[in-house]
């Protein structure tokens, strides 16, 4: 869809009416921001992934993952060597998500940058100024169409069903897998008939002190309608101190990040030809939570690991 | 960045060569290596290709390598086809006392990675050097142990005869 097409769609969805209605300056401001975000959401183009760029940036990622996060990734051998696969992870660390950095480095180093690998991200992430380089890594806007396209091309696709809801959970829930009952990824795997590899990570929620998701605040400000943003998180983070929204990111504490890929789940082999989505969801949450509990038991101290 | 490790092994070069040229033995003595998989028709020799991975810091790095020099029982060198740029070499030289001087060299880097690439190479160097030094020590133990077992087997055969 062209940019003008997106603008037309935004107008069709009611934005123009909102802006013209007398809802006050705040409403027009939110609507204006929404339009800017809509205009900035890049069209999903799998060809934007640039293996040479990834290869040349891997040393930078390696330094960050090895020295700052002391990253450790286990079980990459569980991921099928070739063919499409849906990697499903729990998500932590606010908007900076160090678990994604550590896992992306490990995946690209292990399988080589030649293997097509895409990641779904929130619209706001991709429309943020200065984050355009993420598209070169294969990051595309989270939508069913983009996910279908990526898997149909035979690529590995990394999704975080918990998304913004899970990534901003309070730090005292850091050892909890919480997808907020989002099950679209299971329907996606069934439609594309691809295995799911659960990817469990720990440590991300210790990179700041996350206090609350701020879900009620986000609803009160209409952010959920305007930006698909269910949260307005509040945390204590460097260098801001009190950090509301985490829109500008923060300096993450050097928490040790451990990621573990689990054996693949072949849905129709394990759950029959017409599987029940709820049953699969409960199974995946169980195995991921068990792994997270085991990783938590290995951890002696927060941040230090 | 080039790193290396050297050791003397109490065995003739042919005995050491049996180890370093056999891909099925690589995981037994190469420290940090998580994969050394044959992906070509020929298991060893010029043109043989292996998929290799070495754990360094937060990642397992490596890629597809191809043997580009195979001079039995003296030199085996390989270079990368995919993955990080690397060139490795086993260099065996016979000493006058029947022992073998073994050198394991590895050059690595990522072309085009700029200043961060140079820093990463240097930060990784002690880790890679540590792997290489443990590798030659483990190789020495295994080759010399194999020599002892062969001599013991010969003694047993002599007693029976």
Coordinates of N, CA and C in Angstrom, one line a residue, chain A residues 4-227:
Chain A
X4 N 0.1 7.4 0.4 CA -1.2 8.1 0.2 C -2.3 7.1 0.5
X5 N -2.1 5.9 0.1 CA -3.2 4.9 0.4 C -3.3 4.7 1.9
X6 N -2.2 4.7 2.6 CA -2.3 4.5 4.1 C -3.0 5.7 4.7
X7 N -2.7 6.9 4.2 CA -3.3 8.1 4.7 C -4.8 8.1 4.4
X8 N -5.2 7.6 3.2 CA -6.6 7.5 2.9 C -7.3 6.5 3.8
X9 N -6.6 5.4 4.1 CA -7.2 4.4 5.0 C -7.3 5.0 6.4
X10 N -6.3 5.7 6.8 CA -6.4 6.4 8.1 C -7.6 7.3 8.2
X11 N -7.8 8.0 7.1 CA -8.9 9.0 7.1 C -10.2 8.2 7.1
X12 N -10.2 7.1 6.3 CA -11.4 6.2 6.3 C -11.8 5.6 7.7
X13 N -10.7 5.3 8.4 CA -10.9 4.7 9.7 C -11.5 5.7 10.8
X14 N -11.6 7.0 10.4 CA -12.3 7.9 11.3 C -11.3 9.0 11.8
X15 N -10.1 8.9 11.4 CA -9.1 9.9 11.9 C -9.5 11.3 11.5
X16 N -9.9 11.5 10.2 CA -10.2 12.9 9.8 C -11.4 13.4 10.5
X17 N -12.4 12.6 10.7 CA -13.6 13.0 11.5 C -13.2 13.5 12.9
X18 N -12.3 12.6 13.5 CA -11.9 13.0 14.9 C -11.2 14.3 14.9
X19 N -10.3 14.5 13.9 CA -9.5 15.8 13.9 C -10.4 17.0 13.7
X20 N -11.5 16.8 12.9 CA -12.3 18.0 12.7 C -13.4 18.2 13.8
X21 N -13.6 17.2 14.6 CA -14.6 17.3 15.7 C -14.0 18.2 16.8
X22 N -14.9 18.9 17.5 CA -14.4 19.7 18.6 C -14.0 19.0 19.9
X23 N -13.0 18.1 19.8 CA -12.7 17.4 20.9 C -11.5 18.0 21.7
X24 N -11.1 19.1 21.2 CA -10.1 19.8 22.0 C -8.7 19.6 21.4
X25 N -7.8 20.3 21.9 CA -6.4 20.3 21.4 C -5.8 18.9 21.6
X26 N -6.0 18.3 22.8 CA -5.4 17.0 23.1 C -5.8 15.9 22.1
X27 N -7.1 15.9 21.8 CA -7.6 14.9 20.9 C -7.0 15.1 19.5
X28 N -6.9 16.4 19.1 CA -6.3 16.7 17.8 C -4.8 16.3 17.7
X29 N -4.1 16.5 18.9 CA -2.7 16.2 19.0 C -2.5 14.6 18.8
X30 N -3.4 13.9 19.6 CA -3.3 12.4 19.5 C -3.6 12.0 18.1
X31 N -4.6 12.6 17.5 CA -5.0 12.2 16.1 C -3.8 12.5 15.1
X32 N -3.2 13.7 15.3 CA -2.1 14.1 14.5 C -1.0 13.1 14.6
X33 N -0.6 12.7 15.8 CA 0.4 11.8 16.0 C 0.1 10.4 15.4
X34 N -1.2 10.1 15.5 CA -1.6 8.8 14.9 C -1.3 8.8 13.4
X35 N -1.7 9.9 12.8 CA -1.5 10.0 11.3 C 0.0 9.9 11.0
X36 N 0.8 10.6 11.8 CA 2.3 10.5 11.5 C 2.8 9.1 11.7
X37 N 2.3 8.4 12.7 CA 2.7 7.0 12.9 C 2.2 6.1 11.7
X38 N 1.0 6.3 11.3 CA 0.4 5.6 10.2 C 1.3 5.8 8.9
X39 N 1.7 7.1 8.7 CA 2.4 7.4 7.5 C 3.8 6.8 7.6
X40 N 4.3 6.6 8.8 CA 5.7 6.1 8.9 C 5.8 4.6 9.0
X41 N 4.7 3.9 9.1 CA 4.7 2.5 9.2 C 5.2 2.0 7.8
X42 N 6.3 1.4 7.7 CA 6.8 0.9 6.4 C 6.0 -0.2 5.8
X43 N 5.9 -0.2 4.5 CA 5.2 -1.4 3.9 C 6.1 -2.6 4.1
X44 N 5.5 -3.7 4.4 CA 6.3 -4.9 4.7 C 6.9 -5.4 3.3
X45 N 8.2 -5.3 3.3 CA 8.9 -5.8 2.1 C 10.0 -6.7 2.5
X46 N 9.9 -8.0 2.3 CA 10.8 -9.0 2.8 C 12.2 -8.7 2.2
X47 N 12.2 -8.1 1.1 CA 13.5 -7.9 0.4 C 14.3 -6.8 1.1
X48 N 13.7 -6.1 2.1 CA 14.5 -5.1 2.8 C 15.5 -5.7 3.7
X49 N 15.3 -7.0 4.0 CA 16.4 -7.7 4.8 C 17.7 -7.7 4.1
X50 N 18.7 -7.3 4.7 CA 20.0 -7.2 4.1 C 21.1 -8.0 4.8
X51 N 21.4 -9.3 4.2 CA 22.3 -10.2 4.9 C 23.7 -9.5 5.1
X52 N 24.1 -8.7 4.1 CA 25.5 -8.1 4.2 C 25.5 -7.2 5.4
X53 N 24.4 -6.4 5.5 CA 24.4 -5.4 6.6 C 24.4 -6.2 8.0
X54 N 23.6 -7.3 8.0 CA 23.5 -8.0 9.3 C 24.9 -8.6 9.6
X55 N 25.6 -9.1 8.6 CA 26.9 -9.7 8.8 C 27.9 -8.7 9.4
X56 N 27.8 -7.5 8.8 CA 28.8 -6.5 9.2 C 28.5 -5.9 10.5
X57 N 27.2 -6.1 11.0 CA 26.8 -5.5 12.3 C 26.9 -6.5 13.4
X58 N 27.1 -7.8 13.0 CA 27.2 -8.8 14.1 C 28.2 -8.6 15.1
X59 N 29.4 -8.1 14.7 CA 30.4 -7.9 15.8 C 29.9 -6.9 16.8
X60 N 29.2 -5.8 16.4 CA 28.7 -4.8 17.3 C 27.7 -5.5 18.2
X61 N 26.8 -6.3 17.6 CA 25.8 -7.0 18.5 C 26.5 -8.0 19.4
X62 N 27.5 -8.6 18.9 CA 28.3 -9.6 19.8 C 28.9 -8.9 21.0
X63 N 29.5 -7.7 20.7 CA 30.0 -7.0 21.9 C 29.0 -6.6 22.9
X64 N 27.8 -6.1 22.4 CA 26.7 -5.8 23.3 C 26.2 -7.0 24.1
X65 N 26.0 -8.1 23.3 CA 25.4 -9.3 23.9 C 26.4 -10.0 24.9
X66 N 27.7 -10.0 24.5 CA 28.7 -10.7 25.3 C 29.1 -9.9 26.5
X67 N 29.4 -8.6 26.3 CA 30.0 -7.9 27.4 C 29.0 -7.3 28.3
X68 N 27.9 -6.7 27.8 CA 26.9 -6.0 28.6 C 25.9 -7.0 29.2
X69 N 25.4 -7.9 28.3 CA 24.3 -8.8 28.8 C 24.8 -10.2 29.2
X70 N 26.1 -10.4 28.9 CA 26.7 -11.7 29.2 C 25.8 -12.9 28.7
X71 N 25.3 -12.7 27.5 CA 24.3 -13.5 26.9 C 24.7 -15.0 26.8
X72 N 23.7 -15.8 26.9 CA 23.9 -17.3 26.8 C 22.7 -17.8 26.1
X73 N 22.9 -18.5 25.0 CA 21.8 -19.0 24.2 C 22.0 -20.5 24.1
X74 N 20.9 -21.3 24.5 CA 21.0 -22.7 24.5 C 20.0 -23.3 23.6
X75 N 20.2 -24.5 23.1 CA 19.2 -25.3 22.4 C 18.9 -24.8 21.0
X76 N 19.9 -24.1 20.4 CA 19.7 -23.7 19.0 C 19.6 -24.9 18.0
X77 N 20.2 -26.0 18.5 CA 20.1 -27.3 17.7 C 18.7 -27.8 17.6
X78 N 17.8 -27.3 18.5 CA 16.4 -27.8 18.4 C 15.7 -27.2 17.2
X79 N 16.2 -26.1 16.7 CA 15.5 -25.4 15.6 C 15.8 -26.1 14.3
X80 N 14.7 -26.5 13.5 CA 14.9 -27.2 12.3 C 16.0 -26.5 11.4
X81 N 16.8 -27.3 10.8 CA 17.9 -26.7 10.0 C 17.5 -25.9 8.8
X82 N 16.3 -26.3 8.3 CA 15.8 -25.6 7.1 C 14.3 -25.6 7.1
X83 N 13.7 -24.8 6.2 CA 12.3 -24.7 6.1 C 11.7 -23.7 7.1
X84 N 10.4 -23.3 6.8 CA 9.8 -22.3 7.7 C 9.6 -22.8 9.1
X85 N 9.7 -21.9 10.0 CA 9.5 -22.3 11.4 C 9.0 -21.0 12.2
X86 N 8.1 -21.2 13.1 CA 7.6 -20.1 13.9 C 8.3 -20.2 15.3
X87 N 9.1 -19.2 15.6 CA 9.8 -19.1 16.9 C 8.9 -18.2 17.8
X88 N 8.5 -18.8 18.9 CA 7.6 -18.1 19.8 C 8.3 -17.8 21.1
X89 N 8.4 -16.5 21.4 CA 9.2 -16.2 22.6 C 8.4 -15.4 23.6
X90 N 8.8 -15.5 24.9 CA 8.3 -14.6 25.9 C 9.2 -13.3 25.8
X91 N 8.6 -12.2 26.2 CA 9.3 -10.9 25.8 C 9.5 -10.1 27.1
X92 N 10.7 -9.5 27.2 CA 11.0 -8.8 28.4 C 11.9 -7.6 28.1
X93 N 11.9 -6.6 29.1 CA 12.9 -5.6 29.0 C 12.4 -4.2 28.5
X94 N 11.1 -4.0 28.5 CA 10.6 -2.7 28.0 C 10.8 -2.6 26.5
X95 N 10.9 -1.4 26.1 CA 10.9 -1.2 24.6 C 12.3 -1.6 24.0
X96 N 13.3 -1.8 24.8 CA 14.6 -2.2 24.3 C 14.8 -3.7 24.1
X97 N 14.0 -4.5 24.8 CA 14.0 -5.9 24.6 C 15.4 -6.6 24.3
X98 N 16.2 -6.6 25.3 CA 17.6 -7.2 25.1 C 17.5 -8.7 24.7
X99 N 16.4 -9.4 25.1 CA 16.4 -10.8 24.7 C 16.3 -11.0 23.2
X100 N 15.7 -10.0 22.5 CA 15.7 -10.1 21.0 C 17.1 -9.9 20.4
X101 N 17.8 -8.9 21.0 CA 19.2 -8.7 20.6 C 20.1 -9.9 20.7
X102 N 20.0 -10.5 21.9 CA 20.8 -11.7 22.2 C 20.4 -12.8 21.2
X103 N 19.1 -13.1 21.1 CA 18.7 -14.2 20.3 C 19.0 -14.0 18.8
X104 N 18.8 -12.8 18.3 CA 19.0 -12.5 16.9 C 20.5 -12.7 16.5
X105 N 21.4 -12.2 17.4 CA 22.8 -12.5 17.2 C 23.1 -14.0 17.1
X106 N 22.5 -14.7 18.1 CA 22.8 -16.1 18.2 C 22.3 -16.9 17.0
X107 N 21.1 -16.5 16.6 CA 20.4 -17.2 15.4 C 21.3 -17.0 14.2
X108 N 21.6 -15.7 13.9 CA 22.3 -15.3 12.7 C 23.7 -15.9 12.7
X109 N 24.4 -16.0 13.8 CA 25.7 -16.6 13.9 C 25.6 -18.1 13.7
X110 N 24.6 -18.7 14.3 CA 24.5 -20.2 14.2 C 24.1 -20.7 12.9
X111 N 23.1 -20.1 12.3 CA 22.6 -20.6 11.0 C 23.2 -19.8 9.8
X112 N 23.9 -18.7 10.1 CA 24.4 -17.9 9.0 C 23.4 -16.9 8.5
X113 N 23.9 -15.7 8.1 CA 23.0 -14.7 7.7 C 22.3 -15.0 6.4
X114 N 22.7 -16.1 5.8 CA 22.0 -16.5 4.5 C 20.6 -17.0 4.8
X115 N 20.4 -17.6 6.0 CA 19.1 -18.1 6.3 C 18.1 -17.0 6.6
X116 N 17.0 -16.9 5.8 CA 16.0 -15.9 6.0 C 15.4 -15.9 7.4
X117 N 15.4 -14.8 8.1 CA 14.9 -14.8 9.4 C 14.3 -13.4 9.6
X118 N 13.0 -13.5 10.0 CA 12.2 -12.2 10.2 C 11.7 -12.1 11.6
X119 N 11.4 -10.9 12.0 CA 10.9 -10.7 13.4 C 9.7 -9.8 13.2
X120 N 8.6 -10.1 14.0 CA 7.5 -9.1 14.0 C 7.7 -8.1 15.1
X121 N 7.4 -6.9 14.8 CA 7.5 -5.8 15.8 C 6.3 -4.9 15.8
X122 N 6.1 -4.2 16.9 CA 4.9 -3.3 17.0 C 5.1 -2.2 16.0
X123 N 4.0 -1.7 15.5 CA 4.0 -0.6 14.5 C 4.8 0.6 15.0
X124 N 4.6 0.9 16.3 CA 5.3 2.1 16.9 C 6.8 1.9 16.8
X125 N 7.3 0.7 17.0 CA 8.8 0.5 16.9 C 9.3 0.8 15.5
X126 N 8.6 0.3 14.5 CA 9.0 0.5 13.2 C 8.9 1.9 12.7
X127 N 8.0 2.6 13.3 CA 7.7 4.0 12.8 C 8.6 5.0 13.6
X128 N 9.3 4.5 14.6 CA 10.1 5.4 15.4 C 11.3 5.9 14.6
X129 N 11.6 7.2 14.7 CA 12.7 7.8 13.9 C 14.0 7.1 14.5
X130 N 14.9 6.8 13.6 CA 16.2 6.3 14.0 C 16.2 4.7 14.1
X131 N 15.1 4.1 14.0 CA 15.0 2.6 14.1 C 14.8 2.0 12.7
X132 N 15.0 2.7 11.6 CA 14.8 2.2 10.3 C 15.7 1.0 10.0
X133 N 16.9 1.0 10.7 CA 17.9 -0.1 10.5 C 17.3 -1.5 10.8
X134 N 16.2 -1.5 11.7 CA 15.7 -2.8 12.1 C 15.1 -3.5 10.9
X135 N 14.6 -2.8 9.8 CA 14.1 -3.4 8.6 C 15.2 -4.2 7.9
X136 N 16.4 -3.8 8.0 CA 17.5 -4.5 7.4 C 17.8 -5.8 8.1
X137 N 17.4 -5.9 9.4 CA 17.5 -7.2 10.1 C 16.4 -8.1 9.8
X138 N 15.4 -7.6 9.1 CA 14.2 -8.5 8.8 C 13.1 -8.2 9.7
X139 N 13.0 -7.1 10.4 CA 11.9 -6.8 11.3 C 10.8 -6.2 10.4
X140 N 9.6 -6.8 10.6 CA 8.5 -6.2 9.8 C 7.3 -6.0 10.8
X141 N 6.4 -5.1 10.4 CA 5.3 -4.7 11.3 C 4.4 -6.0 11.6
X142 N 4.0 -6.1 12.8 CA 3.2 -7.2 13.3 C 1.8 -7.2 12.7
X143 N 1.6 -8.1 11.7 CA 0.3 -8.2 11.1 C 0.1 -9.6 10.6
X144 N -1.1 -10.2 10.6 CA -1.2 -11.5 10.0 C -0.7 -11.7 8.6
X145 N -0.9 -10.6 7.8 CA -0.5 -10.7 6.4 C 1.0 -10.8 6.3
X146 N 1.7 -10.0 7.1 CA 3.2 -10.0 7.1 C 3.7 -11.4 7.6
X147 N 3.1 -11.9 8.6 CA 3.5 -13.2 9.1 C 3.3 -14.3 8.1
X148 N 2.1 -14.3 7.4 CA 1.8 -15.2 6.4 C 2.9 -15.2 5.3
X149 N 3.2 -13.9 4.9 CA 4.1 -13.7 3.8 C 5.5 -14.3 4.1
X150 N 5.9 -14.0 5.4 CA 7.3 -14.4 5.8 C 7.4 -16.0 5.8
X151 N 6.4 -16.6 6.4 CA 6.4 -18.1 6.6 C 6.2 -18.7 5.2
X152 N 5.4 -18.2 4.4 CA 5.2 -18.7 3.0 C 6.4 -18.7 2.2
X153 N 7.3 -17.7 2.5 CA 8.6 -17.6 1.8 C 9.6 -18.6 2.3
X154 N 9.2 -19.4 3.3 CA 10.1 -20.5 3.8 C 11.1 -20.0 4.9
X155 N 10.8 -18.8 5.4 CA 11.7 -18.2 6.4 C 11.4 -18.7 7.8
X156 N 12.3 -18.4 8.7 CA 12.1 -18.5 10.2 C 11.5 -17.2 10.6
X157 N 10.5 -17.3 11.5 CA 9.8 -16.0 11.9 C 9.7 -16.0 13.4
X158 N 10.2 -14.9 14.0 CA 10.2 -14.8 15.5 C 9.0 -13.9 15.9
X159 N 8.2 -14.4 16.7 CA 7.0 -13.6 17.2 C 7.0 -13.6 18.7
X160 N 6.5 -12.5 19.3 CA 6.3 -12.4 20.7 C 4.9 -12.1 21.0
X161 N 4.1 -13.1 21.2 CA 2.6 -12.9 21.3 C 2.3 -12.0 22.4
X162 N 3.0 -12.0 23.5 CA 2.7 -11.1 24.6 C 2.9 -9.7 24.3
X163 N 3.8 -9.4 23.4 CA 4.0 -8.0 22.9 C 4.2 -7.0 23.9
X164 N 3.5 -5.8 23.7 CA 3.7 -4.7 24.6 C 3.1 -5.0 26.0
X165 N 2.1 -5.9 26.1 CA 1.5 -6.3 27.3 C 2.5 -7.0 28.2
X166 N 3.2 -8.0 27.6 CA 4.2 -8.8 28.4 C 5.5 -8.0 28.7
X167 N 5.9 -7.2 27.7 CA 7.2 -6.6 27.8 C 7.3 -5.6 28.9
X168 N 6.1 -5.1 29.3 CA 6.1 -4.0 30.4 C 5.5 -4.5 31.7
X169 N 5.5 -5.9 31.8 CA 5.0 -6.4 33.1 C 5.9 -5.9 34.3
X170 N 5.3 -5.9 35.5 CA 6.1 -5.4 36.6 C 7.3 -6.4 36.8
X171 N 8.4 -5.8 37.4 CA 9.6 -6.6 37.6 C 9.3 -7.8 38.5
X172 N 8.4 -7.7 39.4 CA 8.1 -8.8 40.3 C 7.4 -10.0 39.6
X173 N 6.9 -9.7 38.4 CA 6.4 -10.8 37.6 C 7.4 -11.3 36.5
X174 N 8.7 -11.0 36.7 CA 9.7 -11.3 35.7 C 9.8 -12.7 35.3
X175 N 9.4 -13.6 36.2 CA 9.5 -15.0 35.9 C 8.2 -15.6 35.6
X176 N 7.4 -14.9 34.8 CA 6.1 -15.3 34.4 C 5.9 -15.1 32.9
X177 N 5.5 -16.2 32.2 CA 5.2 -16.1 30.8 C 3.7 -15.7 30.7
X178 N 3.5 -14.5 30.1 CA 2.2 -14.0 30.0 C 1.8 -13.4 28.6
X179 N 1.1 -14.3 27.9 CA 0.7 -13.9 26.5 C -0.6 -13.2 26.5
X180 N -1.2 -13.0 27.6 CA -2.5 -12.3 27.7 C -3.6 -13.0 26.9
X181 N -3.5 -14.3 26.8 CA -4.4 -15.2 26.1 C -4.4 -14.9 24.6
X182 N -3.3 -14.3 24.0 CA -3.3 -14.1 22.6 C -2.9 -15.3 21.9
X183 N -3.7 -15.8 21.0 CA -3.5 -17.1 20.3 C -3.4 -17.0 18.8
X184 N -3.3 -15.8 18.3 CA -3.2 -15.7 16.8 C -2.0 -16.4 16.2
X185 N -1.0 -16.5 17.0 CA 0.2 -17.2 16.5 C 0.0 -18.7 16.2
X186 N -0.9 -19.3 17.0 CA -1.2 -20.7 16.9 C -2.0 -20.9 15.6
X187 N -3.0 -20.1 15.3 CA -3.8 -20.1 14.1 C -2.8 -20.0 12.9
X188 N -1.9 -19.0 13.0 CA -0.9 -18.8 12.0 C -0.1 -20.1 11.7
X189 N 0.4 -20.7 12.7 CA 1.2 -21.9 12.6 C 0.4 -23.1 11.9
X190 N -0.9 -23.1 12.3 CA -1.8 -24.2 11.8 C -2.1 -23.9 10.3
X191 N -2.3 -22.6 10.0 CA -2.6 -22.3 8.6 C -1.4 -22.5 7.7
X192 N -0.3 -22.2 8.2 CA 0.9 -22.3 7.4 C 1.5 -23.7 7.5
X193 N 1.0 -24.5 8.5 CA 1.5 -25.9 8.7 C 3.0 -25.9 9.0
X194 N 3.4 -25.0 10.0 CA 4.8 -25.0 10.3 C 5.0 -25.3 11.8
X195 N 6.1 -25.9 12.2 CA 6.3 -26.2 13.6 C 6.6 -24.9 14.4
X196 N 6.2 -25.0 15.7 CA 6.5 -23.9 16.6 C 7.7 -24.3 17.5
X197 N 8.7 -23.4 17.6 CA 9.8 -23.6 18.5 C 9.6 -22.6 19.6
X198 N 9.3 -23.0 20.8 CA 9.2 -22.1 21.9 C 10.6 -21.6 22.3
X199 N 10.8 -20.3 22.5 CA 12.1 -19.7 22.9 C 11.8 -18.9 24.2
X200 N 12.5 -19.4 25.3 CA 12.3 -18.8 26.6 C 13.5 -18.0 27.0
X201 N 13.2 -16.8 27.5 CA 14.4 -16.0 27.9 C 14.1 -15.5 29.3
X202 N 15.3 -15.2 30.0 CA 15.2 -14.7 31.3 C 16.2 -13.5 31.5
X203 N 15.9 -12.6 32.3 CA 16.9 -11.5 32.6 C 16.4 -10.1 32.1
X204 N 15.6 -10.1 31.0 CA 15.2 -8.8 30.4 C 14.5 -7.9 31.4
X205 N 13.7 -8.5 32.2 CA 12.8 -7.7 33.1 C 13.6 -7.1 34.3
X206 N 15.0 -7.4 34.3 CA 15.8 -6.9 35.4 C 16.7 -5.8 34.8
X207 N 16.4 -5.3 33.6 CA 17.2 -4.2 33.0 C 16.7 -2.8 33.5
X208 N 15.6 -2.8 34.2 CA 15.1 -1.6 34.9 C 14.1 -2.1 35.9
X209 N 13.6 -1.2 36.8 CA 12.6 -1.6 37.7 C 11.2 -1.2 37.1
X210 N 10.6 -2.2 36.6 CA 9.3 -2.0 35.9 C 8.2 -2.0 37.0
X211 N 7.4 -0.9 37.1 CA 6.5 -0.7 38.2 C 5.1 -1.1 37.8
X212 N 4.6 -0.6 36.7 CA 3.3 -1.0 36.2 C 3.1 -0.8 34.7
X213 N 2.2 -1.6 34.2 CA 1.9 -1.5 32.7 C 1.2 -0.2 32.4
X214 N 0.4 0.3 33.4 CA -0.3 1.5 33.1 C -1.4 1.3 32.1
X215 N -2.1 0.2 32.1 CA -3.1 -0.2 31.2 C -4.3 0.8 31.3
X216 N -4.7 1.1 32.5 CA -5.9 2.0 32.7 C -5.6 3.4 32.2
X217 N -4.3 3.8 32.4 CA -3.9 5.2 31.9 C -3.9 5.2 30.4
X218 N -3.5 4.1 29.8 CA -3.5 4.1 28.3 C -4.9 4.2 27.8
X219 N -5.8 3.5 28.4 CA -7.2 3.5 28.0 C -7.8 4.9 28.2
X220 N -7.5 5.5 29.3 CA -8.0 6.8 29.6 C -7.6 7.8 28.6
X221 N -6.4 7.7 28.1 CA -5.8 8.7 27.1 C -6.1 8.3 25.7
X222 N -6.8 7.1 25.5 CA -7.2 6.7 24.2 C -6.1 6.2 23.3
X223 N -5.0 5.8 24.0 CA -3.8 5.3 23.3 C -4.1 3.9 22.6
X224 N -5.0 3.2 23.2 CA -5.3 1.8 22.7 C -6.0 2.0 21.3
X225 N -6.9 3.0 21.2 CA -7.6 3.2 19.9 C -6.7 3.8 18.9
X226 N -5.9 4.8 19.4 CA -5.1 5.6 18.4 C -3.8 4.8 17.9
X227 N -3.1 4.1 18.8 CA -1.9 3.5 18.4 C -1.8 2.0 18.6

